[in-house]
GROMACS .gro file of C-alpha atoms in nm:
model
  277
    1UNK     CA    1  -7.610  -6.062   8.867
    2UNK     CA    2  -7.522  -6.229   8.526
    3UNK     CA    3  -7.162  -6.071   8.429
    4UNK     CA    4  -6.981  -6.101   8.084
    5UNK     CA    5  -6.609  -6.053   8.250
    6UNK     CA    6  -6.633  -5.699   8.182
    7UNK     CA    7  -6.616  -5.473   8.497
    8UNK     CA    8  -6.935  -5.305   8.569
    9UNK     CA    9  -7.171  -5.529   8.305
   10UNK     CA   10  -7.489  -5.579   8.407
   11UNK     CA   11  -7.815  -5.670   8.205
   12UNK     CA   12  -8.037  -5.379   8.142
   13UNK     CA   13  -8.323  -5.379   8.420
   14UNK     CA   14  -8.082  -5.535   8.677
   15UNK     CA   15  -7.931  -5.275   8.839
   16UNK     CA   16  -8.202  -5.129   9.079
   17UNK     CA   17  -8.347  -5.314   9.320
   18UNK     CA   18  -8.781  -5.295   9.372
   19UNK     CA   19  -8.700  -5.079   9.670
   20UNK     CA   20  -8.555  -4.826   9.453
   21UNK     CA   21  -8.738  -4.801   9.228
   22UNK     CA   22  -9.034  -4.808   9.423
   23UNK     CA   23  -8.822  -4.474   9.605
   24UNK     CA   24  -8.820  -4.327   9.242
   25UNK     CA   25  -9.195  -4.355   9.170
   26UNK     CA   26  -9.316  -4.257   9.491
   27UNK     CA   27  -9.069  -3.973   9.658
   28UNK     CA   28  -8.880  -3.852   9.283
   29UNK     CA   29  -8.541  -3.957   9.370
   30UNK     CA   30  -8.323  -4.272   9.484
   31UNK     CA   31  -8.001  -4.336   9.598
   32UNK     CA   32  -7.695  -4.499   9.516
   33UNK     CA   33  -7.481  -4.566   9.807
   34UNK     CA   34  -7.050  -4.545   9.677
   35UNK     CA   35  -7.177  -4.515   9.348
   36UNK     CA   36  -6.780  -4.411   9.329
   37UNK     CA   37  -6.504  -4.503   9.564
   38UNK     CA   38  -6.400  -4.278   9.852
   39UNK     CA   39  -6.114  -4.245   9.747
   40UNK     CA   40  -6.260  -4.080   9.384
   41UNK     CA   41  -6.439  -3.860   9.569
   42UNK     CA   42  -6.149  -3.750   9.714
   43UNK     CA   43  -5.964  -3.645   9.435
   44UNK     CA   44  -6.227  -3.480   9.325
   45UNK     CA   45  -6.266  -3.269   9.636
   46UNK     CA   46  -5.863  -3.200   9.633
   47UNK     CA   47  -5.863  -3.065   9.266
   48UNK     CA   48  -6.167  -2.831   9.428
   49UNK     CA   49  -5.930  -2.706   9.668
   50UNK     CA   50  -5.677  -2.715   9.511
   51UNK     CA   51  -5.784  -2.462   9.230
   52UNK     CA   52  -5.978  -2.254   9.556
   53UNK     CA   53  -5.647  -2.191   9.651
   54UNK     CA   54  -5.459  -2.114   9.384
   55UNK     CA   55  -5.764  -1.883   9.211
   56UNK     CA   56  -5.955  -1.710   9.507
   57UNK     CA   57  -5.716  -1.796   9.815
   58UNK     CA   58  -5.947  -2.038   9.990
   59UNK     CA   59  -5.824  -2.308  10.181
   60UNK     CA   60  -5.925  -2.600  10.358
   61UNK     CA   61  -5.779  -2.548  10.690
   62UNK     CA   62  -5.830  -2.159  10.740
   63UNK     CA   63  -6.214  -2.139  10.761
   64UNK     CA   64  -6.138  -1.748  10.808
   65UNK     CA   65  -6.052  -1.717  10.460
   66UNK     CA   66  -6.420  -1.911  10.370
   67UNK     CA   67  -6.528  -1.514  10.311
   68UNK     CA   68  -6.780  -1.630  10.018
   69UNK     CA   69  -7.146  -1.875  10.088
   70UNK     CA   70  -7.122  -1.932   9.728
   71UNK     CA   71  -6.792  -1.997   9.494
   72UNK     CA   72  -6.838  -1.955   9.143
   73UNK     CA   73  -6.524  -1.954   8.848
   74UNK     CA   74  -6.495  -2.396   8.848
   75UNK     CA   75  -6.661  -2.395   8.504
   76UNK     CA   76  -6.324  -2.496   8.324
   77UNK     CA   77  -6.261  -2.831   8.619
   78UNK     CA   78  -6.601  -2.952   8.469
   79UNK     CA   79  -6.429  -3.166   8.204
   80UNK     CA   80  -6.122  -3.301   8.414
   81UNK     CA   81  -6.057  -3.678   8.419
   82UNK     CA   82  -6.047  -3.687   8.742
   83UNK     CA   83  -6.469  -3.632   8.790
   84UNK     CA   84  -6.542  -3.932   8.500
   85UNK     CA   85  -6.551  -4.207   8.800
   86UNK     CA   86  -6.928  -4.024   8.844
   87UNK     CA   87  -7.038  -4.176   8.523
   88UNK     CA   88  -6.948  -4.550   8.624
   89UNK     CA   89  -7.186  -4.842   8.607
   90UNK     CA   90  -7.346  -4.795   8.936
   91UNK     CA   91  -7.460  -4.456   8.778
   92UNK     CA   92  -7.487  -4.558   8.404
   93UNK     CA   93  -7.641  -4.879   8.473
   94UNK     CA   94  -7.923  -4.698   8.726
   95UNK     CA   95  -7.972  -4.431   8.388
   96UNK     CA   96  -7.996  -4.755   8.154
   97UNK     CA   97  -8.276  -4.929   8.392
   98UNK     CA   98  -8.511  -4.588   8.474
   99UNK     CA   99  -8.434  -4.450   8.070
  100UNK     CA  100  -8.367  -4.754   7.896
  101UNK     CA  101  -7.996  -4.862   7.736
  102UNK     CA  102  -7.909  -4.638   7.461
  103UNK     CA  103  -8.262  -4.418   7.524
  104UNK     CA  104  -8.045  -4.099   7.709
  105UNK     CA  105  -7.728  -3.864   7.615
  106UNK     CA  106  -7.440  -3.911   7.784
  107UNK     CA  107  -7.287  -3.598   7.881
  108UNK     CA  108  -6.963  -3.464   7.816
  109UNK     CA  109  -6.934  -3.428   8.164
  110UNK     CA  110  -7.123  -3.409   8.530
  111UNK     CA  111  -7.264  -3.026   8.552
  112UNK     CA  112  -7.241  -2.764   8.780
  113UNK     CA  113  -7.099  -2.763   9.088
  114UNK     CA  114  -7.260  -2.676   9.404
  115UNK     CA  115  -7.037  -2.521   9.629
  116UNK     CA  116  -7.127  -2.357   9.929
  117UNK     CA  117  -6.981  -2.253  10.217
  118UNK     CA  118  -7.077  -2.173  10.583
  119UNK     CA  119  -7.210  -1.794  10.620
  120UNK     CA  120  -6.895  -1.559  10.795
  121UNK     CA  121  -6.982  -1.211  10.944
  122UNK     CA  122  -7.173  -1.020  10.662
  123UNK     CA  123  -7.090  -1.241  10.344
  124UNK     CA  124  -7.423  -1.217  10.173
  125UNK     CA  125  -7.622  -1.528  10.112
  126UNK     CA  126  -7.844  -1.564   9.830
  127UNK     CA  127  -8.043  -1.864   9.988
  128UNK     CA  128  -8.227  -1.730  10.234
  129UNK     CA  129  -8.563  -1.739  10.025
  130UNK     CA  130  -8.694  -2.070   9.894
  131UNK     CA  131  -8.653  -2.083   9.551
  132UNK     CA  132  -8.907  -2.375   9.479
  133UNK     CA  133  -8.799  -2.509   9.120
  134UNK     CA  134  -8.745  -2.818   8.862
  135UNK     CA  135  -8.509  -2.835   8.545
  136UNK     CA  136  -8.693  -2.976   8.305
  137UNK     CA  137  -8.948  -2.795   8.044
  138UNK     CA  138  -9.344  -2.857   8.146
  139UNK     CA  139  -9.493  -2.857   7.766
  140UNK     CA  140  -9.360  -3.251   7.711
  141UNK     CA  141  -9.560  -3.578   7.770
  142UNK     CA  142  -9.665  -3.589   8.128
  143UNK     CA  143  -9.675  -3.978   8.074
  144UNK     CA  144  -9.286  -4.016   7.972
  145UNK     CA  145  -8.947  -3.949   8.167
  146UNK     CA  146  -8.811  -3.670   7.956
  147UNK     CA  147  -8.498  -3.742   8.202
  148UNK     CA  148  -8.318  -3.743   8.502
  149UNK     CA  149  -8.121  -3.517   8.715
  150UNK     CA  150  -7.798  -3.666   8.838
  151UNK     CA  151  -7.638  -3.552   9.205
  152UNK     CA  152  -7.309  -3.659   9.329
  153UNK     CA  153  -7.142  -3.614   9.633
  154UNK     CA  154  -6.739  -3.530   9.617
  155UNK     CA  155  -6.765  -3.456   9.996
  156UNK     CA  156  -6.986  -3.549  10.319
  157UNK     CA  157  -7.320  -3.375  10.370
  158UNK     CA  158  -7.494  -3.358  10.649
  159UNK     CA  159  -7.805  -3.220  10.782
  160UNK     CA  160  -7.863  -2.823  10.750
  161UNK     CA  161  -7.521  -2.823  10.577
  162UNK     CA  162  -7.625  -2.652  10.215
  163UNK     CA  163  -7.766  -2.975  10.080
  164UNK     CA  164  -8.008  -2.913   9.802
  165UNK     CA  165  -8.380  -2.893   9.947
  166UNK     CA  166  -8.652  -3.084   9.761
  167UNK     CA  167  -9.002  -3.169   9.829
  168UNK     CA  168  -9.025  -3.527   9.805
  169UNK     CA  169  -9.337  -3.651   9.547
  170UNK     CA  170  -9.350  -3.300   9.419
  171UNK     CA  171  -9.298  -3.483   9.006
  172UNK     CA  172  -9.680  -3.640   9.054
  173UNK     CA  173  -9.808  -3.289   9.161
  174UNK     CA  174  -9.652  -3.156   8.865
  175UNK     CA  175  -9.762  -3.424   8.654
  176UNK     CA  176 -10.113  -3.407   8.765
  177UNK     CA  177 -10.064  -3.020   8.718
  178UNK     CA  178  -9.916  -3.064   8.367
  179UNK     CA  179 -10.159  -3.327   8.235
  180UNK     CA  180 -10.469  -3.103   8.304
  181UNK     CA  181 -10.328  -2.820   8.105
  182UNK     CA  182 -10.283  -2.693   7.702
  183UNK     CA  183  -9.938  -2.665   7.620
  184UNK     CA  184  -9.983  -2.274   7.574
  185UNK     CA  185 -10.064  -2.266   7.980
  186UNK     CA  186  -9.712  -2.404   8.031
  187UNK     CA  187  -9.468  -2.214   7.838
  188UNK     CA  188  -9.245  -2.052   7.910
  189UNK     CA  189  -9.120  -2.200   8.202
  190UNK     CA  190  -9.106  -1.929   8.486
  191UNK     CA  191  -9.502  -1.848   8.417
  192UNK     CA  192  -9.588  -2.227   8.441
  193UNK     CA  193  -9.359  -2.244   8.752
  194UNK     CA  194  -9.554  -1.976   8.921
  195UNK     CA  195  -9.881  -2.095   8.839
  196UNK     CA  196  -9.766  -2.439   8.975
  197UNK     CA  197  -9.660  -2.280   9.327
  198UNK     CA  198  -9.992  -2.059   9.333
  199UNK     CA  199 -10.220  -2.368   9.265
  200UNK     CA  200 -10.213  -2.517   9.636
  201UNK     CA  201 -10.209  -2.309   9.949
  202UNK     CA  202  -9.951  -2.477  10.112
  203UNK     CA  203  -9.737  -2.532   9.776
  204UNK     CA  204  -9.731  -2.086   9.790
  205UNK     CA  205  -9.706  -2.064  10.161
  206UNK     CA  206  -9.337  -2.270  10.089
  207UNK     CA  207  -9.245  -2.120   9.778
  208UNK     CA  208  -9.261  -1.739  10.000
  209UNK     CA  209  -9.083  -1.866  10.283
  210UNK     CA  210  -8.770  -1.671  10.378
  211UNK     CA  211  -8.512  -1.617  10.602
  212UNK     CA  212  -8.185  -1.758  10.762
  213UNK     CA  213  -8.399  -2.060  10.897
  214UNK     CA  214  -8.635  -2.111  10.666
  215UNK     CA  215  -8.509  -2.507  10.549
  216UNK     CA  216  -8.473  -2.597  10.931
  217UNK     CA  217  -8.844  -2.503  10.977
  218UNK     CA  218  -8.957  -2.642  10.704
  219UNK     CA  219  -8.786  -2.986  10.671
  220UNK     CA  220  -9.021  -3.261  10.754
  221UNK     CA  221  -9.340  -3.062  10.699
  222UNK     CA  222  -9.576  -3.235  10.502
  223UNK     CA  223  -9.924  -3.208  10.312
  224UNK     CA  224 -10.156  -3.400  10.082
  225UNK     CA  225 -10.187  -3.217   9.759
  226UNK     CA  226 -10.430  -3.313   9.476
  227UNK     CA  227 -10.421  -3.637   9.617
  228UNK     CA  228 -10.000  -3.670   9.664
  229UNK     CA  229  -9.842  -3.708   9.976
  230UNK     CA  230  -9.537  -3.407   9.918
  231UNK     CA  231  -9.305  -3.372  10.210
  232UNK     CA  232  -8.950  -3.110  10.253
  233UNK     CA  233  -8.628  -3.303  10.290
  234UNK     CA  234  -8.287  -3.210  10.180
  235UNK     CA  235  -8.042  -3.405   9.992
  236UNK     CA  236  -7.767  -3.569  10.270
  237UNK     CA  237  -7.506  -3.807  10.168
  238UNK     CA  238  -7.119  -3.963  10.184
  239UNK     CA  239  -6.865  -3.908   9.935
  240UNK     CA  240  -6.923  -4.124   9.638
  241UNK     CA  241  -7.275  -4.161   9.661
  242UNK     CA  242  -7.487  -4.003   9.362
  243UNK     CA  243  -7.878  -3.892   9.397
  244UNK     CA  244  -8.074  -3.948   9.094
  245UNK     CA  245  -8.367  -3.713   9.057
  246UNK     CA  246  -8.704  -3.702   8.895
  247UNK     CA  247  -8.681  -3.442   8.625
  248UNK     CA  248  -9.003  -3.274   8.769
  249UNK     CA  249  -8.901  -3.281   9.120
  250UNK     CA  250  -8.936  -2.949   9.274
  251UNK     CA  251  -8.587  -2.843   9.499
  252UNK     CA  252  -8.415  -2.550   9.610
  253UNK     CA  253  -8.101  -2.440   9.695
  254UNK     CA  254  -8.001  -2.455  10.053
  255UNK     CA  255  -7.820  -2.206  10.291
  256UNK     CA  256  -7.502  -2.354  10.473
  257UNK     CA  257  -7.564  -2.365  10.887
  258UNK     CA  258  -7.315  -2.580  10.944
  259UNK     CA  259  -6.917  -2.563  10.982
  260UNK     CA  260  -6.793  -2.690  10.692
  261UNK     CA  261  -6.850  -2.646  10.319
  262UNK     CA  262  -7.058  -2.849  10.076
  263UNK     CA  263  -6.890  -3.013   9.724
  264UNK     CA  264  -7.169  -3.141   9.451
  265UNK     CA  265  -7.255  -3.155   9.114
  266UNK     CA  266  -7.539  -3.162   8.917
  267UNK     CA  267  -7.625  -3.259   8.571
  268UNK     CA  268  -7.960  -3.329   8.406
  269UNK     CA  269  -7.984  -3.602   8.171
  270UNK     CA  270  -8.202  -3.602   7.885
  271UNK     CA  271  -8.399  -3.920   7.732
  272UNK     CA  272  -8.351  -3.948   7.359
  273UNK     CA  273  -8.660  -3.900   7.179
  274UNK     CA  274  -8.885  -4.192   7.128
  275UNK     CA  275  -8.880  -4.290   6.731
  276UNK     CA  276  -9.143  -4.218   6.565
  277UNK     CA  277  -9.430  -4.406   6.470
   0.00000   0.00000   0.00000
């Protein structure tokens, strides 16, 4: 990769490989493996606890005192130093090659975060009904990336564990869905949403799912709609790695089956607008 001495440089269109990209067009979403170190992720998970502790009396090594599936009241860690290693070149540079260089806002920092512990006893859970949904506004040009959304990973994921569901090549449904459609059939959001999830038998039959098992039986199901392969996954990953998503691709948050709790963030990313002609 050509390199200027500066750490991180690379040439704009250089830092995804075909594979990945390929990933991007096809499923909605790639991923980039230690897009920050370990270590980073780390300290980023230790300021979480750390400020559990101190705030709400959660700690990491008395799962009896997990007595919340969702934590809530981290808004004010949003803008701490110690997250910035999200927004390094891997992340940057994959933003630069799928936006274009200088064609998206940089954020003042890397969104919400997605906490979510393991159910205890009766803590209620507010994820036990698929809530099918994307980020981004339907009324823009179905033919241009109005974005991205941005995942990272401060601690290790696994399977059933609270990851974010999505339904991989659910952005070309809603693209098809989009480009067929006046503007005044897609605003405001929540109607458009709804009309999206009632267009396809098997898109409604997901979207009223319920239940404390709903993701486990509905991970790996797949369909052919409109002519798009769409198939349920959840998000999975290691510390440091970072999930870019299609702005259009349809997730939903996960409950927490397994035993420990899950640390991400989320931002959405938003292309500049294309100068005018």
């Amino acid at each position: 990769m050509p390199s200027t001495g500066r750490r991180g440089y690379h040439e704009p269109g250089t830092m995804l490989t075909e594979t990945q990209r390929q990933e991007f067009a096809d499923r909605g979403y790639l991923r980039l493996e230690q897009a920050f170190s370990t270590s980073e992720a780390a300290a980023m998970e230790d300021l979480v606890w750390s400020a559990l502790t101190e705030r709400q009396g959660v700690t990491r090594d008395e799962p009896e005192s997990w007595s919340a599936a969702v934590i809530t009241g981290l808004q004010d860690l949003k803008t701490d130093a110690v997250f910035d290693p999200i927004g390094g070149p891997a992340t940057t540079g994959a933003l630069d090659d799928l936006l274009g260089p200088d064609a998206w806002l940089r954020p003042r920092q890397w969104g919400q975060f997605l906490v979510t512990f393991p159910r205890r006893g009766d803590a209620i859970d507010p994820f036990t009904k698929a809530i099918w949904h994307s980020d981004f506004d339907y009324a823009t040009d179905p033919d241009r990336l109005a974005g991205a959304l941005v995942f990272s990973f401060l601690s290790t994921v696994a399977p059933h564990s609270g990851g974010t569901a999505i339904l991989e090549g659910s952005h070309r449904v809603v693209q098809r869905f989009v480009s067929v459609r006046p503007r005044a059939e897609l605003e405001p959001m929540k109607r458009a949403r709804k009309a999206l999830l009632q267009s396809d038998p098997w898109l409604t039959r997901r979207a009223s799912d319920g239940g404390d098992d709903w993701l486990e039986r509905n991970v790996g199901r797949d369909a052919t709609i409109d002519g798009v392969e769409v198939r349920v996954a959840e998000l999975i990953g290691a510390p440091g790695d970072v999930v870019i998503g299609h702005p259009w691709l349809l997730h939903a948050p996960a409950p927490n089956r397994a035993t420990q709790p899950r640390m991400m963030r989320v931002q959405r990313i938003h292309a500049t607008e294309p100068p005018s002609s």
